[in-house]
Amino acid sequence: MPGNANVLQFKQITKYFPGVKALDNISFRAKAGEVLAFLGENGAGKSTLLKILNGDYRPTGGEYLINGEQRKFRNPKEAIDAGVSVIYQERQVLMNLSVAENIFSGRLPSKMLGFVDKAALYEQTRSIIQEFNLDIDPFALVKDLSIAYQQMVEIMKAYSREQLSIIAFDEPTASLCESEIESLFGIIRKLRDEGKIIIYVTHRMKEIQSIADKVAIFKDGMYVGTVIPGEVSEKEMINMMIGRDLGDIFNELERNEEIGDTVLSVEQLTTDYVKDISFSLRKGEILGFSGLVGAGRTEIVRGLIGADVMKGGQVLLEGRRIRCRSPKEAMEQGIVLVPEDRKTQGILPNLDVGGNISVATLKKYALFGDLVNSEKESEVVEKGIRDFKVKTPSRYKKILELSGGNQQKTIIARWMSTDPAILILDEPTKGIDIGAKAEFYKMICDFAKKGISVILISSELPEIIGLSDRIIVLKSGKIAGEVLREDASEEVLLSLAMLDT
Amino acid sequence: MRELLGNFKIPGDKIVLTLALVLIFVFFSMLNINFISTTNIINILLAASLTGLVAIGMTYLIIGGHIDLSAGAIVAFSGVLAGILSTNFAMPFPLVLVIILLTGAGVGVFNTIMVTKIELNPFIATLVTQSIFRGFAYILNDGRAIPIRDSAFTGFGTTRWWGIPIPVILLVALFIIFGVVLAKTTFGRNVYVVGGNKEAARLAGLNPNRIALKNYVITGVLCALGGVILAARMGSGQPAASMGLEFDAITAVILGGVSFAGGVGSMFGTVLGVLILQSFNTGLIMVNVPTFWQFVARGVLLLLALSFDFIRKKAREKKVLEDSMKKV
C-alpha cells in the first residue's frame, strides 16, 4: 500500500557477483518513524542491499517484504512506483534540464493539449525548494549548480513524489558542507516524522550520532546486528564493523619531521575559475587545501598542472619558472595529480590493472622509440601492486572489478611510478572505507618522509587536520586564510571557509 | 620478427570468427567448387584490398573513439587527382604517389582540426569532408572519369609478384605492420587508453588530440593509397567510385569485434572481418544470389555475428558467476 508502509523486512537475502558473495543471508527489519542507518566498510554490502531494494539487482536468494507483502521489483521504476526511492552516491540528475524539470520529470504539470504548465511547475518547484531552505532558481539548469546542489535536486525529486514511503540515502553528505548537511538532516527528520521509512547509509560516525535512531551494522556481506546509538559507544560500533580500534589513527602516524626548503611557489595563478592564487610548498611538506565544495580547491590544482588553461600568474619550481600547458607537461616536470572523481577521471575502465599502472611511464622506457618494453612494464606494474598493496588476483584483472580502495591504490601506483617531486591528491579517500583510509594516511605520510611534497585536497576536516603540516583555506575562488598544523581545528577552518571577514 | 610473431595464436574470442570464415568457404565450395580455386581466392583478396586498407584506418579510429565517414570520397578524389597529375601533367608515377599520399595526410589533418580544434562531433566533421571531397572529385575533371595511360601507374594495380597482385601484397604487409603497431607500441596502446576514457587519459599524461591526429592521418593516407590502387586497377580515376566504402569498412571492423563505443578491438579481428565480408560477398555473387538480396544477406550476417557475440558474453558472465558461487 503506497504512502503508508510501516515495516520493511529483509529475509535471508543472498547475492552473488562474479568472484564475490556480496550479501550473505541478510535478515532484519526497518520501521516507519525512525531513521535506520546502515554502517559498514565499503564492500560490506550496504549499497548492494539498497540496489536490491530498488529493483536494480535481483537477489540470488531470499526475499523482502513491505508491510508483510512480498515484493519483487524488476527495475527501479517499479520500486519508485511502489514508493521506494534511493538517493545514490553518484548523482543521477539530467544536467541539461532545469531544476524544475528534473524534480518533476515524468510528471510535469500540463495545461490543455499537453503543453507544460510553466507557471505551475515554477510554483511547485519553488515551494519544495523553500521547504528545503535553499536558494535555487527553479528554472536554473542543473549543470550550472554546484555538486551539492545537484544532489539536493535529486533528493527533492524523490521527496516530491506523493507515494514516497521508503527513502534510502547512500552516503548523501559526501560532498555537502555543514550548513547543507544540517538542512538535509532537517528534511530527513521531517520525512521521519511524516512516517516514512528512512534508510541512511554512511561512513561518518558523527552523522550517526546526530541523525540515526538505530544502526544496522554490516561486515563482509553479513548483517552483524542493530544497535541504538545512545546505548552503544562509537568505539563499540567500529569494533562491530571492522573488528579493530581506529580511534587514534592520526596520532599513530609517523610524520615527516624534516621539512625542507620551498620547492614550488605559485604566484597569482589565474584561470577561468580562480583568480590571483599565491602559495608555496616545501620539500616533504603536506599542504592541505580546505574549503567548501566549489571553493576552487580543485580548480587551483587543475590550473597548476595545465588541465585548465592558465591565464595569468607564474609558477616557480625550484626557482625555475615553468609553464605546464597540459597534464603531460606537468608530469614531465614531476608534478602529478590523482584526480577527484576516480570513476570519470582516474581509472581507464577498459584496461586491466597493469595497463592502468603503466600508462604514465610506458613511453619513458619504450624500445626503438616506441615499442612497448614488456619486461620493464611488468617490473613497474608488479612493483606498483606490491608497494601499494593493491589487492588483485593478478595484474590482468579488469580494474572495474576491483573495490574503490584498490582502484585508488592502482591510480596512486600509476603516479608514484613516475617518481614525482610533487604529488597532488584530490579527495583521495572519497568513498573508501575506514580500514583502507588508514592505509592511505600512512602512505601519504610515507611519501612526505621520502621528500615528496604533497598537496592534499579534502572535504573531511579530521583528515585534513590530521595529515597536513599547513592548511590553506579557500572561499569562493580566493584564499581565505592559512593555518598552521598546531593552530588547526574544525572550528577555525570552518569559520574561514564560511564566514565573511 | 620472431619475437613479435613467435607466440602468435588465435585469441579465444576470435575462434568463432575463424570458424565462420572456414564455414563460409566450405559452404560456397560445396555450391560451386570454383570458389576455392587459387584464382578465386586471389580475386577475393584483390576485392578485399580496398575495404581492407580503409578498415585498417577505421580500426584505429573506432578503437580511439572516433570515426571517418569521408573514406569513400577520399578514395574517389585521390583517384581522380592521381589521374590528372599522371595524364594531364605527365608526372612520373612515384611523384604522383607521393603527392597523393601527402594529400591524404592533409585530409587527415583537416579532419583532426575539425574534431579537436572546433570540437565537431567526428560523425559530423567527416560528413563535411565527405561532401567537400566528393564534390572536388567531380569538379577536378568536370564529372568525367580521367583515363590513365602511364603503364607504371596501371601496373601498380595489375602487376603480380609471385602470382600475387601488388595490392594484395601491400594489404598483407600493411595489415601486419599496423597490427604490430597497434598491439606492440606505446602509441597503439594509447589508442585504446584514449578510446576508453578521454579525460582520464588526458589527466594520465597522454595527448588525446595528438593520437586523434595520428589516427586520422593514417586513415587519410591509407584511403589515398586505396584511391591510387583503384585507379590503377580500373585504368582511370572515377569521381563516382567507392560510394559508401566507409560503411563496408565499418561493417568489417565491427564484425571483427571492435566496439563502437571505443577502447576495444584488435587488428586480427579486423582481418577476419574483412575476409568474412569479402568472401561472403564473392560467394553470393558466384552462386547467383540477386544483387538486391546480397544487401539483405550482408545485414543478416552482421546481425548474426553481433547476436552471437552477445550470447557468448552473457554465457561467460553467467559462468564466472556460477564459478564464484561454488568457490565461496
Coordinates of N, CA, C and O in Angstrom, one line a residue, chain A residues 87-186:
Chain A
I87 N 18.5 7.5 -3.1 CA 19.4 8.6 -3.5 C 20.8 8.0 -3.5 O 21.3 7.7 -2.4
Y88 N 21.4 7.9 -4.7 CA 22.7 7.3 -4.7 C 23.9 8.3 -4.5 O 23.7 9.5 -4.6
Q89 N 25.0 7.7 -4.3 CA 26.3 8.5 -4.2 C 26.5 9.2 -5.5 O 26.8 10.4 -5.5
E90 N 26.4 8.5 -6.6 CA 26.6 9.1 -7.9 C 25.3 9.8 -8.3 O 24.2 9.2 -8.2
R91 N 25.4 11.1 -8.7 CA 24.2 11.8 -9.0 C 23.5 11.3 -10.3 O 24.2 11.1 -11.2
Q92 N 22.2 11.2 -10.2 CA 21.5 10.7 -11.4 C 20.7 11.9 -12.1 O 19.7 11.6 -12.7
V93 N 21.1 13.1 -11.9 CA 20.4 14.2 -12.4 C 20.6 14.4 -13.9 O 21.6 13.9 -14.5
L94 N 19.7 15.0 -14.6 CA 19.8 15.3 -16.0 C 20.4 16.7 -16.2 O 19.7 17.7 -15.9
M95 N 21.7 16.8 -16.6 CA 22.4 18.0 -16.5 C 21.8 19.2 -17.3 O 21.9 20.3 -17.0
N96 N 21.3 18.8 -18.5 CA 20.9 19.9 -19.4 C 19.4 20.3 -19.2 O 18.9 21.1 -20.0
L97 N 18.8 19.8 -18.2 CA 17.4 20.2 -17.9 C 17.4 21.1 -16.7 O 18.4 21.2 -15.9
S98 N 16.3 21.8 -16.5 CA 16.2 22.8 -15.4 C 16.0 22.0 -14.1 O 15.6 20.8 -14.1
V99 N 16.1 22.7 -13.0 CA 15.9 22.1 -11.7 C 14.4 21.6 -11.6 O 14.2 20.4 -11.2
A100 N 13.5 22.4 -12.1 CA 12.1 22.0 -12.0 C 11.8 20.8 -12.9 O 11.1 19.8 -12.5
E101 N 12.4 20.8 -14.1 CA 12.2 19.6 -15.0 C 12.8 18.4 -14.4 O 12.2 17.3 -14.5
N102 N 13.9 18.5 -13.7 CA 14.5 17.3 -13.0 C 13.6 16.8 -11.9 O 13.3 15.6 -11.9
I103 N 13.1 17.7 -11.1 CA 12.3 17.3 -10.0 C 11.0 16.6 -10.5 O 10.6 15.6 -9.9
F104 N 10.4 17.2 -11.5 CA 9.1 16.7 -11.9 C 9.2 15.9 -13.2 O 8.2 15.7 -13.9
S105 N 10.4 15.4 -13.6 CA 10.5 14.7 -14.8 C 9.5 13.5 -14.8 O 9.4 12.7 -13.8
G106 N 8.8 13.3 -15.9 CA 7.9 12.2 -16.0 C 6.5 12.6 -15.5 O 5.5 11.9 -15.7
R107 N 6.4 13.6 -14.8 CA 5.1 14.1 -14.3 C 5.0 15.6 -14.2 O 4.5 16.2 -13.2
L108 N 5.4 16.2 -15.3 CA 5.3 17.7 -15.4 C 3.8 18.1 -15.4 O 3.0 17.5 -16.1
P109 N 3.5 19.2 -14.7 CA 2.1 19.6 -14.7 C 1.8 20.1 -16.1 O 2.6 20.8 -16.8
S110 N 0.6 19.8 -16.6 CA 0.3 20.2 -18.0 C -1.0 21.0 -18.1 O -1.9 20.9 -17.2
K111 N -1.0 21.7 -19.2 CA -2.2 22.5 -19.5 C -3.0 21.8 -20.6 O -2.7 20.6 -20.9
M112 N -3.9 22.5 -21.2 CA -4.7 21.9 -22.3 C -3.7 21.5 -23.4 O -2.6 22.1 -23.6
L113 N -4.0 20.5 -24.2 CA -3.3 20.0 -25.3 C -1.9 19.5 -24.9 O -1.1 19.2 -25.7
G114 N -1.7 19.3 -23.6 CA -0.4 18.7 -23.2 C 0.7 19.6 -23.1 O 1.9 19.2 -22.8
F115 N 0.5 20.9 -23.2 CA 1.6 21.9 -23.0 C 2.0 21.9 -21.5 O 1.1 21.8 -20.7
V116 N 3.3 22.1 -21.3 CA 3.7 22.1 -19.9 C 3.2 23.4 -19.3 O 3.3 24.5 -19.8
D117 N 2.6 23.3 -18.1 CA 2.2 24.5 -17.4 C 3.3 25.1 -16.6 O 3.6 24.7 -15.5
K118 N 4.0 26.0 -17.2 CA 5.2 26.5 -16.7 C 5.0 27.2 -15.3 O 5.8 27.1 -14.4
A119 N 3.9 28.0 -15.2 CA 3.7 28.7 -14.0 C 3.5 27.7 -12.8 O 4.1 27.9 -11.8
A120 N 2.7 26.7 -13.1 CA 2.5 25.7 -12.0 C 3.8 25.0 -11.7 O 4.1 24.8 -10.5
L121 N 4.6 24.6 -12.7 CA 5.9 24.0 -12.5 C 6.8 24.8 -11.6 O 7.4 24.3 -10.7
Y122 N 6.8 26.1 -11.9 CA 7.7 27.0 -11.2 C 7.2 27.1 -9.7 O 8.0 27.0 -8.8
E123 N 5.9 27.2 -9.5 CA 5.4 27.4 -8.2 C 5.7 26.1 -7.3 O 6.1 26.2 -6.2
Q124 N 5.3 25.0 -7.9 CA 5.5 23.7 -7.2 C 7.0 23.5 -6.8 O 7.3 23.1 -5.7
T125 N 7.8 23.8 -7.8 CA 9.3 23.6 -7.5 C 9.7 24.6 -6.4 O 10.5 24.2 -5.5
R126 N 9.2 25.8 -6.6 CA 9.7 26.9 -5.6 C 9.3 26.5 -4.2 O 10.0 26.6 -3.2
S127 N 8.1 25.9 -4.0 CA 7.7 25.6 -2.7 C 8.5 24.4 -2.1 O 8.8 24.4 -0.9
I128 N 8.9 23.5 -2.9 CA 9.8 22.4 -2.4 C 11.1 23.0 -2.1 O 11.7 22.7 -1.0
I129 N 11.7 23.9 -2.9 CA 13.0 24.5 -2.6 C 12.9 25.2 -1.3 O 13.8 25.2 -0.5
Q130 N 11.8 25.9 -1.1 CA 11.6 26.6 0.2 C 11.6 25.7 1.4 O 12.2 26.0 2.4
E131 N 10.9 24.6 1.2 CA 10.9 23.6 2.3 C 12.3 23.1 2.6 O 12.6 22.8 3.8
F132 N 13.1 23.1 1.6 CA 14.5 22.6 1.8 C 15.4 23.8 2.3 O 16.6 23.6 2.5
N133 N 14.8 25.0 2.3 CA 15.6 26.1 2.8 C 16.8 26.4 1.9 O 17.9 26.7 2.4
L134 N 16.6 26.3 0.6 CA 17.7 26.5 -0.3 C 17.5 27.7 -1.1 O 16.3 28.2 -1.2
D135 N 18.5 28.2 -1.8 CA 18.4 29.3 -2.6 C 18.7 28.9 -4.1 O 19.9 29.0 -4.5
I136 N 17.7 28.4 -4.8 CA 18.0 27.9 -6.2 C 16.8 28.4 -7.0 O 15.7 28.4 -6.6
D137 N 17.2 28.9 -8.2 CA 16.1 29.3 -9.2 C 15.5 28.0 -9.8 O 16.3 27.2 -10.3
P138 N 14.2 27.8 -9.7 CA 13.6 26.6 -10.2 C 13.9 26.4 -11.7 O 14.0 25.2 -12.1
F139 N 14.2 27.4 -12.4 CA 14.5 27.2 -13.9 C 16.0 27.3 -14.2 O 16.3 27.3 -15.4
A140 N 16.8 27.3 -13.2 CA 18.3 27.2 -13.4 C 18.6 25.8 -14.0 O 17.9 24.8 -13.7
L141 N 19.6 25.8 -14.9 CA 20.0 24.5 -15.4 C 20.8 23.7 -14.4 O 21.6 24.3 -13.7
V142 N 20.6 22.4 -14.3 CA 21.3 21.7 -13.2 C 22.8 21.7 -13.4 O 23.5 21.7 -12.4
K143 N 23.2 21.7 -14.7 CA 24.7 21.7 -14.9 C 25.4 22.9 -14.3 O 26.6 22.9 -14.1
D144 N 24.6 24.0 -14.1 CA 25.2 25.2 -13.6 C 25.2 25.2 -12.1 O 25.7 26.2 -11.5
L145 N 24.7 24.2 -11.4 CA 24.7 24.2 -10.0 C 25.9 23.5 -9.5 O 26.6 22.7 -10.2
S146 N 26.2 23.8 -8.2 CA 27.3 23.0 -7.6 C 26.9 21.6 -7.3 O 25.8 21.2 -7.4
I147 N 27.9 20.8 -7.1 CA 27.7 19.3 -6.9 C 26.7 19.1 -5.7 O 25.8 18.3 -5.8
A148 N 26.9 19.9 -4.7 CA 26.0 19.8 -3.5 C 24.6 20.1 -3.9 O 23.6 19.4 -3.5
Y149 N 24.4 21.1 -4.7 CA 23.0 21.5 -5.1 C 22.4 20.4 -6.0 O 21.2 20.2 -6.0
Q150 N 23.3 19.9 -6.9 CA 22.8 18.9 -7.8 C 22.2 17.7 -7.0 O 21.2 17.1 -7.3
Q151 N 22.9 17.4 -5.9 CA 22.4 16.3 -5.1 C 21.1 16.6 -4.4 O 20.2 15.8 -4.3
M152 N 21.0 17.9 -4.0 CA 19.8 18.3 -3.4 C 18.6 18.2 -4.3 O 17.5 17.8 -3.9
V153 N 18.9 18.5 -5.6 CA 17.8 18.4 -6.6 C 17.3 16.9 -6.6 O 16.1 16.7 -6.7
E154 N 18.2 16.0 -6.5 CA 17.9 14.6 -6.6 C 17.0 14.2 -5.4 O 16.0 13.5 -5.5
I155 N 17.4 14.8 -4.2 CA 16.6 14.5 -3.0 C 15.2 15.1 -3.1 O 14.2 14.5 -2.8
M156 N 15.2 16.3 -3.6 CA 13.9 17.0 -3.8 C 13.0 16.2 -4.8 O 11.8 16.1 -4.6
K157 N 13.7 15.6 -5.8 CA 12.9 14.8 -6.7 C 12.2 13.7 -6.0 O 11.0 13.4 -6.2
A158 N 12.9 12.9 -5.2 CA 12.4 11.8 -4.5 C 11.3 12.3 -3.5 O 10.2 11.8 -3.4
Y159 N 11.6 13.4 -2.9 CA 10.7 14.0 -1.9 C 9.4 14.4 -2.5 O 8.3 14.3 -1.8
S160 N 9.4 14.9 -3.7 CA 8.2 15.4 -4.3 C 7.2 14.4 -4.7 O 6.1 14.7 -5.0
R161 N 7.6 13.1 -4.6 CA 6.7 12.1 -5.0 C 5.7 11.8 -3.9 O 6.1 11.5 -2.8
E162 N 4.4 11.9 -4.2 CA 3.4 11.8 -3.2 C 3.4 10.4 -2.5 O 3.2 10.3 -1.3
Q163 N 3.7 9.3 -3.3 CA 3.5 8.0 -2.8 C 4.7 7.5 -2.0 O 4.8 6.4 -1.6
L164 N 5.8 8.4 -1.9 CA 7.0 8.0 -1.3 C 6.8 7.4 0.1 O 6.1 8.1 1.0
S165 N 7.2 6.2 0.3 CA 7.1 5.6 1.7 C 8.4 5.1 2.2 O 8.6 5.1 3.4
I166 N 9.3 4.8 1.3 CA 10.6 4.4 1.8 C 11.7 5.2 1.1 O 11.6 5.3 -0.2
I167 N 12.5 5.9 1.8 CA 13.6 6.6 1.1 C 14.9 6.2 1.7 O 15.1 6.2 2.9
A168 N 15.8 5.9 0.8 CA 17.2 5.4 1.3 C 18.2 6.4 0.7 O 18.2 6.8 -0.4
F169 N 19.1 6.8 1.6 CA 20.2 7.7 1.2 C 21.5 7.0 1.2 O 21.9 6.4 2.2
D170 N 22.2 7.0 0.1 CA 23.5 6.3 0.0 C 24.6 7.3 0.2 O 25.0 8.0 -0.8
E171 N 25.2 7.5 1.3 CA 26.2 8.5 1.6 C 25.9 9.8 1.0 O 26.6 10.4 0.2
P172 N 24.8 10.4 1.4 CA 24.3 11.7 0.8 C 25.2 12.9 1.1 O 25.2 13.9 0.4
T173 N 26.0 12.8 2.2 CA 26.7 14.0 2.6 C 28.1 14.1 2.1 O 28.8 15.0 2.4
A174 N 28.5 13.1 1.2 CA 29.9 13.1 0.8 C 30.4 14.4 0.3 O 31.6 14.7 0.4
S175 N 29.5 15.2 -0.4 CA 30.0 16.4 -1.0 C 29.2 17.6 -0.5 O 29.1 18.6 -1.2
L176 N 28.7 17.5 0.7 CA 27.9 18.7 1.2 C 28.7 19.4 2.4 O 29.5 18.7 3.1
C177 N 28.5 20.7 2.5 CA 29.1 21.4 3.6 C 28.2 21.3 4.8 O 27.0 20.9 4.7
E178 N 28.7 21.8 5.9 CA 28.0 21.7 7.2 C 26.5 22.2 7.2 O 25.6 21.6 7.6
S179 N 26.4 23.4 6.6 CA 25.0 24.0 6.6 C 24.1 23.2 5.7 O 22.9 23.0 6.0
E180 N 24.6 22.7 4.6 CA 23.8 21.9 3.7 C 23.4 20.6 4.4 O 22.3 20.1 4.3
I181 N 24.4 20.0 5.2 CA 24.1 18.8 5.9 C 23.0 19.0 6.9 O 22.0 18.3 7.0
E182 N 23.1 20.2 7.6 CA 22.0 20.5 8.6 C 20.7 20.6 7.9 O 19.7 20.0 8.4
S183 N 20.6 21.2 6.8 CA 19.3 21.4 6.2 C 18.8 20.0 5.6 O 17.6 19.7 5.7
L184 N 19.7 19.2 5.2 CA 19.4 17.8 4.8 C 18.8 17.0 6.0 O 17.8 16.4 5.9
F185 N 19.5 17.1 7.1 CA 19.0 16.4 8.3 C 17.6 16.9 8.7 O 16.8 16.1 9.2
G186 N 17.4 18.2 8.5 CA 16.1 18.8 8.8 C 15.0 18.1 8.0 O 14.0 17.7 8.5

